[in-house]
mmCIF file of C-alpha atoms in Angstrom:
data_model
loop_
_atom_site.group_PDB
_atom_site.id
_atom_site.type_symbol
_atom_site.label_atom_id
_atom_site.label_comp_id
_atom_site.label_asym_id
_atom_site.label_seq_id
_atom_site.Cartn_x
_atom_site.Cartn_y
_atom_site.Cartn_z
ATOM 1 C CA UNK A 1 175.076 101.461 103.970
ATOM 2 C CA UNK A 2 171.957 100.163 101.861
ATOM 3 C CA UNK A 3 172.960 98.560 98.696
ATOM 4 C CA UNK A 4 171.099 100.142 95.641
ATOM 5 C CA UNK A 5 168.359 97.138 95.196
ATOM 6 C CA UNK A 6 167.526 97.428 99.111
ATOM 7 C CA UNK A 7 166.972 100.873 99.017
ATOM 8 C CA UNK A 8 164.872 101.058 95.895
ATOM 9 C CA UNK A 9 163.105 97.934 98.277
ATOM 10 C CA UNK A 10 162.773 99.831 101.103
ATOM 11 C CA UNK A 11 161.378 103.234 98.684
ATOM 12 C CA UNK A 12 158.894 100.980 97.556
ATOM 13 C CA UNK A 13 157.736 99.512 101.067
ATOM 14 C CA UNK A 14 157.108 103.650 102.022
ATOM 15 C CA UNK A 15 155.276 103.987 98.640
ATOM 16 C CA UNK A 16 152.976 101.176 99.447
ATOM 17 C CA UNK A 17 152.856 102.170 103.270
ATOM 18 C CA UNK A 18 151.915 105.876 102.135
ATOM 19 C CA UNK A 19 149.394 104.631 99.567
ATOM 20 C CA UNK A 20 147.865 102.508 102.055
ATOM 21 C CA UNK A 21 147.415 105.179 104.602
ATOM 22 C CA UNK A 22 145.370 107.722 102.276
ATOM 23 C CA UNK A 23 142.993 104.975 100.722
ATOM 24 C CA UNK A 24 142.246 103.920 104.679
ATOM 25 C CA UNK A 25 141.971 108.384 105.142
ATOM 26 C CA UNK A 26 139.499 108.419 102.347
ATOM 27 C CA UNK A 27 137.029 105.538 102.869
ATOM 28 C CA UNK A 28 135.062 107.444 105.936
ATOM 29 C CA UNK A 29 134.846 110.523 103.119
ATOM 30 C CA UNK A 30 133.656 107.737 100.586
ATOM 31 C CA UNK A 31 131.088 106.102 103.140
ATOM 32 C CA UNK A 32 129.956 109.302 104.345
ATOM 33 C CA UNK A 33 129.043 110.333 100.656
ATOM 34 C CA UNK A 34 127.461 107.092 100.288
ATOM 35 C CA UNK A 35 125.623 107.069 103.239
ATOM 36 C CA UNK A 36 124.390 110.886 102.185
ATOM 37 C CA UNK A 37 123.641 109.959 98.670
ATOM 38 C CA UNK A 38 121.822 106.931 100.086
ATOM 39 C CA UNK A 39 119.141 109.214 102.286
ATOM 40 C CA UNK A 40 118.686 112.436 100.074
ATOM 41 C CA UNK A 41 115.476 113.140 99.879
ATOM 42 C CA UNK A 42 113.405 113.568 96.799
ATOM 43 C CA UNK A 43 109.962 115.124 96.541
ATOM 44 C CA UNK A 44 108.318 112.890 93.791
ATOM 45 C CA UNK A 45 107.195 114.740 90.891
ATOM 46 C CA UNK A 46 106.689 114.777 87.115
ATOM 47 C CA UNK A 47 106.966 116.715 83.782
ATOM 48 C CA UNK A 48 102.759 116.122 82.824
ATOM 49 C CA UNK A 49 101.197 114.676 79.765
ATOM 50 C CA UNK A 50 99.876 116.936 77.311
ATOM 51 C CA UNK A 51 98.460 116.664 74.327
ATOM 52 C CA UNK A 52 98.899 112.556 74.225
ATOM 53 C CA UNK A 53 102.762 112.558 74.848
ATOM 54 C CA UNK A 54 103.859 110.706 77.195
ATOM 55 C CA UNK A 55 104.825 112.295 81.046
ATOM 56 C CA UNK A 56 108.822 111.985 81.791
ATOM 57 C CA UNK A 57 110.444 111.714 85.409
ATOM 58 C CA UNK A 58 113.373 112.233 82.988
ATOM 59 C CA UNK A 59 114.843 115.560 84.232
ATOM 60 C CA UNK A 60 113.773 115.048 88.253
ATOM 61 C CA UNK A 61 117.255 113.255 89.593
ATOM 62 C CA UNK A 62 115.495 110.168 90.162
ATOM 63 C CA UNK A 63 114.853 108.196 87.589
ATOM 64 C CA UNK A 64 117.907 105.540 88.086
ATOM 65 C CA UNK A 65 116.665 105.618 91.736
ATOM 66 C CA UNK A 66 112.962 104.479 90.666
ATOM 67 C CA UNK A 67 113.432 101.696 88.272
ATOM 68 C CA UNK A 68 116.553 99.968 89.760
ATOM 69 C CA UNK A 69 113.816 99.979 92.623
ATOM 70 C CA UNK A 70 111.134 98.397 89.863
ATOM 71 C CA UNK A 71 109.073 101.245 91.594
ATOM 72 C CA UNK A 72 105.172 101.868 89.374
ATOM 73 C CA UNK A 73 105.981 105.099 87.390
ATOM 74 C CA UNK A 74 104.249 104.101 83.961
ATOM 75 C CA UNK A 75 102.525 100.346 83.051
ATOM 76 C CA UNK A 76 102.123 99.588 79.539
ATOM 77 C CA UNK A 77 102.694 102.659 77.309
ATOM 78 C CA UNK A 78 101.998 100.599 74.046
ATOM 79 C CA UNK A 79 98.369 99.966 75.119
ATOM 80 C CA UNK A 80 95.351 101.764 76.353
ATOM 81 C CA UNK A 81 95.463 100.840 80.162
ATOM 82 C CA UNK A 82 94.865 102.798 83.235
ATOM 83 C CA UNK A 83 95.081 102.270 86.647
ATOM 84 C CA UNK A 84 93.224 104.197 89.276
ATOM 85 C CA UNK A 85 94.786 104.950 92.615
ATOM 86 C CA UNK A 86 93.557 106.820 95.218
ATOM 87 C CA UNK A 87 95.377 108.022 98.806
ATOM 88 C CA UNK A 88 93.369 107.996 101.930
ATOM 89 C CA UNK A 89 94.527 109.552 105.215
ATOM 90 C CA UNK A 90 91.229 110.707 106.343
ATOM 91 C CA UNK A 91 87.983 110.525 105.760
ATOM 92 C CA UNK A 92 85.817 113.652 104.629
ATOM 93 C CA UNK A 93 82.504 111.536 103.800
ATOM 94 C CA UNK A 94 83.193 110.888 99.949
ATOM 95 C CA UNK A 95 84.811 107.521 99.305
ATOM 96 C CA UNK A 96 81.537 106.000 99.949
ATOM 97 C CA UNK A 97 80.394 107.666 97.209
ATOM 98 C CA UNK A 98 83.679 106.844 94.812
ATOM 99 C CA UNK A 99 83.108 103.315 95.466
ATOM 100 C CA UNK A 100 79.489 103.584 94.477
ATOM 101 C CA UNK A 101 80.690 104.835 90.975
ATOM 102 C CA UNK A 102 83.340 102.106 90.555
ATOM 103 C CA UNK A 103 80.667 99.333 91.604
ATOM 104 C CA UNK A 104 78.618 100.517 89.305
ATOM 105 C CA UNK A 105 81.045 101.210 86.447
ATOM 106 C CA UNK A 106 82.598 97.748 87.405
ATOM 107 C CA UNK A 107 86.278 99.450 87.761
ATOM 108 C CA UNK A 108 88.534 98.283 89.620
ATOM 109 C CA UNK A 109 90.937 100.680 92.265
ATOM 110 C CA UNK A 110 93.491 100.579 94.794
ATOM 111 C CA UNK A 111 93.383 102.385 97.894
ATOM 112 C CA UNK A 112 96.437 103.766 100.049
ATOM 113 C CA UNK A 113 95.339 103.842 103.651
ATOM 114 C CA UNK A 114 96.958 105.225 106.940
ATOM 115 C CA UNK A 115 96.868 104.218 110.095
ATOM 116 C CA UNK A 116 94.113 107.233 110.997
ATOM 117 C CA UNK A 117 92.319 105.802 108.193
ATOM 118 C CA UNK A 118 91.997 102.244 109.315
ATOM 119 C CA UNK A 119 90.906 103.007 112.935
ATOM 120 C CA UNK A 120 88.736 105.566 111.771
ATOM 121 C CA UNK A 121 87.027 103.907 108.961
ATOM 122 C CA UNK A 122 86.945 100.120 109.126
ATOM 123 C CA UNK A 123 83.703 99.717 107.490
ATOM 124 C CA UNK A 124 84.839 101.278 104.626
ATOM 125 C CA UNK A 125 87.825 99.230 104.576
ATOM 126 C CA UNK A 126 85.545 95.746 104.489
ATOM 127 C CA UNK A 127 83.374 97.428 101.883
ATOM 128 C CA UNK A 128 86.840 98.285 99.790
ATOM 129 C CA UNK A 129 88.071 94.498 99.645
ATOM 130 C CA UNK A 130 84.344 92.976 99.628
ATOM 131 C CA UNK A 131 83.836 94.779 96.101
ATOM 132 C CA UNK A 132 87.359 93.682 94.961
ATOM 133 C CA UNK A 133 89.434 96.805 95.544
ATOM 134 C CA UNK A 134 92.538 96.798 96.767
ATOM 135 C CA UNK A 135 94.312 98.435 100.096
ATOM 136 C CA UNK A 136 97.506 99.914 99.636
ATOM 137 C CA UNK A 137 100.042 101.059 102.449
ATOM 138 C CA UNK A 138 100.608 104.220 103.184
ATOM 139 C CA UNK A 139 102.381 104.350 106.208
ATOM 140 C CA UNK A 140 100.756 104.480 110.031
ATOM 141 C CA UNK A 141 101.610 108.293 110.855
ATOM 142 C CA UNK A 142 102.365 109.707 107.627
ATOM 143 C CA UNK A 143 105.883 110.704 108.062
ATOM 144 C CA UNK A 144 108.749 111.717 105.520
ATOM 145 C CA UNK A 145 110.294 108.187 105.330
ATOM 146 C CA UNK A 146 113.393 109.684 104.090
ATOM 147 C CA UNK A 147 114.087 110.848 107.367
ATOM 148 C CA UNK A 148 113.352 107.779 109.545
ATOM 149 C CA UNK A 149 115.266 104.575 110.309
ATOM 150 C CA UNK A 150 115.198 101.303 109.136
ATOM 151 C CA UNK A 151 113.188 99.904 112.118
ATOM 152 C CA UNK A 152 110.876 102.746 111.915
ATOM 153 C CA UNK A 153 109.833 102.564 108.932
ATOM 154 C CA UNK A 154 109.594 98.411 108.964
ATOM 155 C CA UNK A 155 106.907 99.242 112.030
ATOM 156 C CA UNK A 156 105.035 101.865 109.730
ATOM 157 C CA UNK A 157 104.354 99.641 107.497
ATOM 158 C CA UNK A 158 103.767 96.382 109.716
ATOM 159 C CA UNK A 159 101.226 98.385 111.587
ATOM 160 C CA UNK A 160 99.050 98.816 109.047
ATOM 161 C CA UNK A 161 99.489 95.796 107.191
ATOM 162 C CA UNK A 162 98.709 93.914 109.973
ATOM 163 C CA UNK A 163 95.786 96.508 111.405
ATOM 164 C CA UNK A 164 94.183 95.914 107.964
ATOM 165 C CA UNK A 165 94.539 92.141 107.791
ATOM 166 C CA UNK A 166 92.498 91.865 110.943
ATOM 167 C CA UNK A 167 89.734 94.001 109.635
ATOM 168 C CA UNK A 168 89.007 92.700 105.836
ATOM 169 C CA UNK A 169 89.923 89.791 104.180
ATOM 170 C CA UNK A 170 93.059 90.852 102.426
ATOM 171 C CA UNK A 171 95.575 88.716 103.770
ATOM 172 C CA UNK A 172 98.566 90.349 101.846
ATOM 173 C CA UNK A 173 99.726 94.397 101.357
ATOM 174 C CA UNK A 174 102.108 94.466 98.458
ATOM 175 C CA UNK A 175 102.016 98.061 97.438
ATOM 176 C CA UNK A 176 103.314 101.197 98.794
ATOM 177 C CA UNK A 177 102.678 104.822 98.666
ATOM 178 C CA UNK A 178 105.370 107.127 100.445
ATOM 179 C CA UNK A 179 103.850 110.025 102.431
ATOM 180 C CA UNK A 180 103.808 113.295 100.259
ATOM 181 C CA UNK A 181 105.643 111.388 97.570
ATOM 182 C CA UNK A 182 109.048 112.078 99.740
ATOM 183 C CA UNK A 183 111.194 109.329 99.559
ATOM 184 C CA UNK A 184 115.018 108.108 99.131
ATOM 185 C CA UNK A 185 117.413 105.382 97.691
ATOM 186 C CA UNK A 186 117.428 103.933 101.488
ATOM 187 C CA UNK A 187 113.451 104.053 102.029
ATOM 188 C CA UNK A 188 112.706 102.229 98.584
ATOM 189 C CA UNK A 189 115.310 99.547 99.116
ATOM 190 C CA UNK A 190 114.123 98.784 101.941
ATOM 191 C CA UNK A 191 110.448 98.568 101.456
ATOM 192 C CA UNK A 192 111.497 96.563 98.354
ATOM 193 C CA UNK A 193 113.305 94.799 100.775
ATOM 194 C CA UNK A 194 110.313 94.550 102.806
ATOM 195 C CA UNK A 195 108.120 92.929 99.912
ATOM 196 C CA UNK A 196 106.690 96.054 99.060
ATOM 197 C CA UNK A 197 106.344 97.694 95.182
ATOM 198 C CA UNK A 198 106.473 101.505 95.474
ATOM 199 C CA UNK A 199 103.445 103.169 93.524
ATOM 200 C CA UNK A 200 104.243 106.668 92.407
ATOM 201 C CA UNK A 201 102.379 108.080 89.581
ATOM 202 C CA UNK A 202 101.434 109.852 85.424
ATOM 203 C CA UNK A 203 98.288 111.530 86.385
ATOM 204 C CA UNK A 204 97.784 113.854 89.035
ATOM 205 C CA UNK A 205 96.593 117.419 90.042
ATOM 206 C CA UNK A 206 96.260 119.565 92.969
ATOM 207 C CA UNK A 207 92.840 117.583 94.350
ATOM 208 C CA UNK A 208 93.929 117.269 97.968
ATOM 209 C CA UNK A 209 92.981 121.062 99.434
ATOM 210 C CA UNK A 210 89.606 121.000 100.482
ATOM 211 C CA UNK A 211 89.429 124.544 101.006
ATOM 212 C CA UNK A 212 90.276 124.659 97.538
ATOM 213 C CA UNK A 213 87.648 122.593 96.055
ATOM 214 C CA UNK A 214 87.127 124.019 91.856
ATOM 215 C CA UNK A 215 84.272 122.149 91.258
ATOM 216 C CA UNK A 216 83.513 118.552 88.718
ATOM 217 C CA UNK A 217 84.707 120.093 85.585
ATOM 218 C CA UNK A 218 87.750 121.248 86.719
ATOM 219 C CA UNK A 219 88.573 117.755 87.682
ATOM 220 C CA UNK A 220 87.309 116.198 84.748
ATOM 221 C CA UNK A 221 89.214 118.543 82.441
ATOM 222 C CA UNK A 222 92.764 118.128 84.701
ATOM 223 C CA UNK A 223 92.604 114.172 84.453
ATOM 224 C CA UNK A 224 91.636 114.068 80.938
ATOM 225 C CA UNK A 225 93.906 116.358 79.897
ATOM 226 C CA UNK A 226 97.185 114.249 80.998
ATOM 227 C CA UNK A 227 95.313 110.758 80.087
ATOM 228 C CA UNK A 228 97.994 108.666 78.486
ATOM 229 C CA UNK A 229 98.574 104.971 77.778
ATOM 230 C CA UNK A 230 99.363 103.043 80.912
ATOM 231 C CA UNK A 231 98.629 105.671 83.372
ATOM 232 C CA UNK A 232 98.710 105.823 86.878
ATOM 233 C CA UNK A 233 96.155 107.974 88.009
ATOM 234 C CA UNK A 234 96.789 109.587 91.435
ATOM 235 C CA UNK A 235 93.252 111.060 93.025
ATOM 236 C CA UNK A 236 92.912 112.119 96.989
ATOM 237 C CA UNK A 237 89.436 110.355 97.986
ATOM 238 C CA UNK A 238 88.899 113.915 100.368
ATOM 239 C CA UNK A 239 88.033 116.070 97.324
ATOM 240 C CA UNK A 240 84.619 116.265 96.701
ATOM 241 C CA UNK A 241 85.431 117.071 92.988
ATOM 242 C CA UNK A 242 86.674 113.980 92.356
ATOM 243 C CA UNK A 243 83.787 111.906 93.740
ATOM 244 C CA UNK A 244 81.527 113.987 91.567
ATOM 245 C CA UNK A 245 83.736 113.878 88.125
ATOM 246 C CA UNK A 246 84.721 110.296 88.794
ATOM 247 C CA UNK A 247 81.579 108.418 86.650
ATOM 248 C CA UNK A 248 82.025 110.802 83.693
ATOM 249 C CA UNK A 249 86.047 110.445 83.873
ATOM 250 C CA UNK A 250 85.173 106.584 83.363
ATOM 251 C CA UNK A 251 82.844 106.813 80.668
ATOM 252 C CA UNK A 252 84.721 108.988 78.596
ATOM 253 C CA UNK A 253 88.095 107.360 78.891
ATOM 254 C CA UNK A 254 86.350 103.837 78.082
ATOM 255 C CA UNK A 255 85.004 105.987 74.899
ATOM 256 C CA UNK A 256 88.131 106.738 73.327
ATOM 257 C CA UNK A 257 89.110 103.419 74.106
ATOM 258 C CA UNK A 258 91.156 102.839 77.488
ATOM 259 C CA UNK A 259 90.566 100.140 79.841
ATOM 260 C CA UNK A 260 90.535 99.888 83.652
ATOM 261 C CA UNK A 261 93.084 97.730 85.314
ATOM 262 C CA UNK A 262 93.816 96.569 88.737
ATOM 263 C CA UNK A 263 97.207 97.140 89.740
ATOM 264 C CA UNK A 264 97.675 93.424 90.139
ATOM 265 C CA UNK A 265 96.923 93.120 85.942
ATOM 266 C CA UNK A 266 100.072 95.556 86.086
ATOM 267 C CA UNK A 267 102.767 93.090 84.282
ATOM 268 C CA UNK A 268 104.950 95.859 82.232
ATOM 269 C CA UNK A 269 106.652 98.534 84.039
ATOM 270 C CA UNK A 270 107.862 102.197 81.914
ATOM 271 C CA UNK A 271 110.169 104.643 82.354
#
């Protein structure tokens, strides 16, 4: 017979034993939900600027996500900056015409580039960096990088990285785009990883359908209407409504006072 001390000894060994056994039964639950909270997908978006209040990611679910990530939502909201940004995954004969306005203008952009983009247009790559633009990533093949591994999103970006160092003289790619703004906790760590800064953006409207093209005042009125201190301004280079509002955006932003900045001037980042 167990005295009383070894049996409240041996009650206490099954305690422990059973305790043990449902932590060990619970960690694959835990790092499944980690690993499923780690690639949810989120579809980038925005409440918009109106009437000179700022925009807010606020209510989207992704907020923490972004800035533990020191991902580009907002730059300086306590001074008149902007910073123009423009996605390129094909060509539809009008970015030699936006560059034309910002050489002349003297503004400086930054342009996210896919892989169709750099074999397809490697003049207008040169031309980009020769006139002190810069070339953003964003991605080789498009794809929802929420969805793809590690490794296959480490070649989506190599590729063009290193496609665009052989054509121009920029010898470093520090900024990133995600495909359709679709991204997760996974992708931007490890892009971040990866050296990269992920650009999202404050400005934006629906520019890219070219079938759906509403003419230079509609643009001009959708971009001025959100303008905001320290705003990144998201434009697709395909719309031909852009190209043509793009010089009288400039002029009368500069007019009520903003300035144009190069993503590289970009020192404070805004939630």
């Amino acid at each position: 017979m167990l005295k009383r001390s070894e049996s409240e000894t041996v009650k206490r060994l099954a305690i422990c034993l059973l305790t043990f056994c449902l932590l060990a039964a619970c960690l694959p639950l835990h790092a499944a939900a980690g690993q499923a909270q780690a690639t949810q997908p989120y579809h980038y978006g925005f409440k918009k600027s109106k009437n000179g209040q700022l925009p807010s990611i606020d209510e989207e679910g992704f907020k923490d996500i972004v800035q533990q990530n020191e991902a580009i939502f907002l730059g300086d909201t306590s001074k008149k900056e902007l910073y123009l940004t423009f996605d390129n995954g094909y060509e539809n004969g009008y970015t030699a015409k936006v560059l034309d306005v910002l050489k002349e203008k003297k503004v400086p952009a930054i342009f996210f580039v896919t892989g169709h983009y750099v074999q397809d247009q490697p003049e207008l790559l040169k031309r980009m960096v020769a006139e002190g633009h810069l070339i953003g990533n964003h991605s080789w093949s498009h794809p929802d990088m929420s969805r793809i591994s590690d490794s296959q999103l480490k070649e989506e970006l190599d590729k063009v990285k290193e496609a665009v160092t052989r054509i121009t003289d920029q010898k470093d790619m520090k900024y990133l785009r995600p495909p359709r703004g679709i991204f997760s906790k996974r992708s931007l760590e490890q892009s971040r990883q990866l050296g990269y800064t992920n650009v999202f953006w404050s400005v934006a409207y629906k520019d890219w359908d070219t079938n759906s093209q509403r003419g230079a005042e509609y643009a001009y009125q959708q971009v001025m209407g959100q303008l905001h201190p320290g705003a990144v301004i998201l434009l697709h280079s395909v719309s031909r409504d852009n190209a043509e509002a793009l010089g009288r955006i400039i002029d009368e932003a500069r007019r009520q006072g903003y300035e144009f900045k190069s993503l590289d001037q970009l020192t404070v980042k805004n939630y």
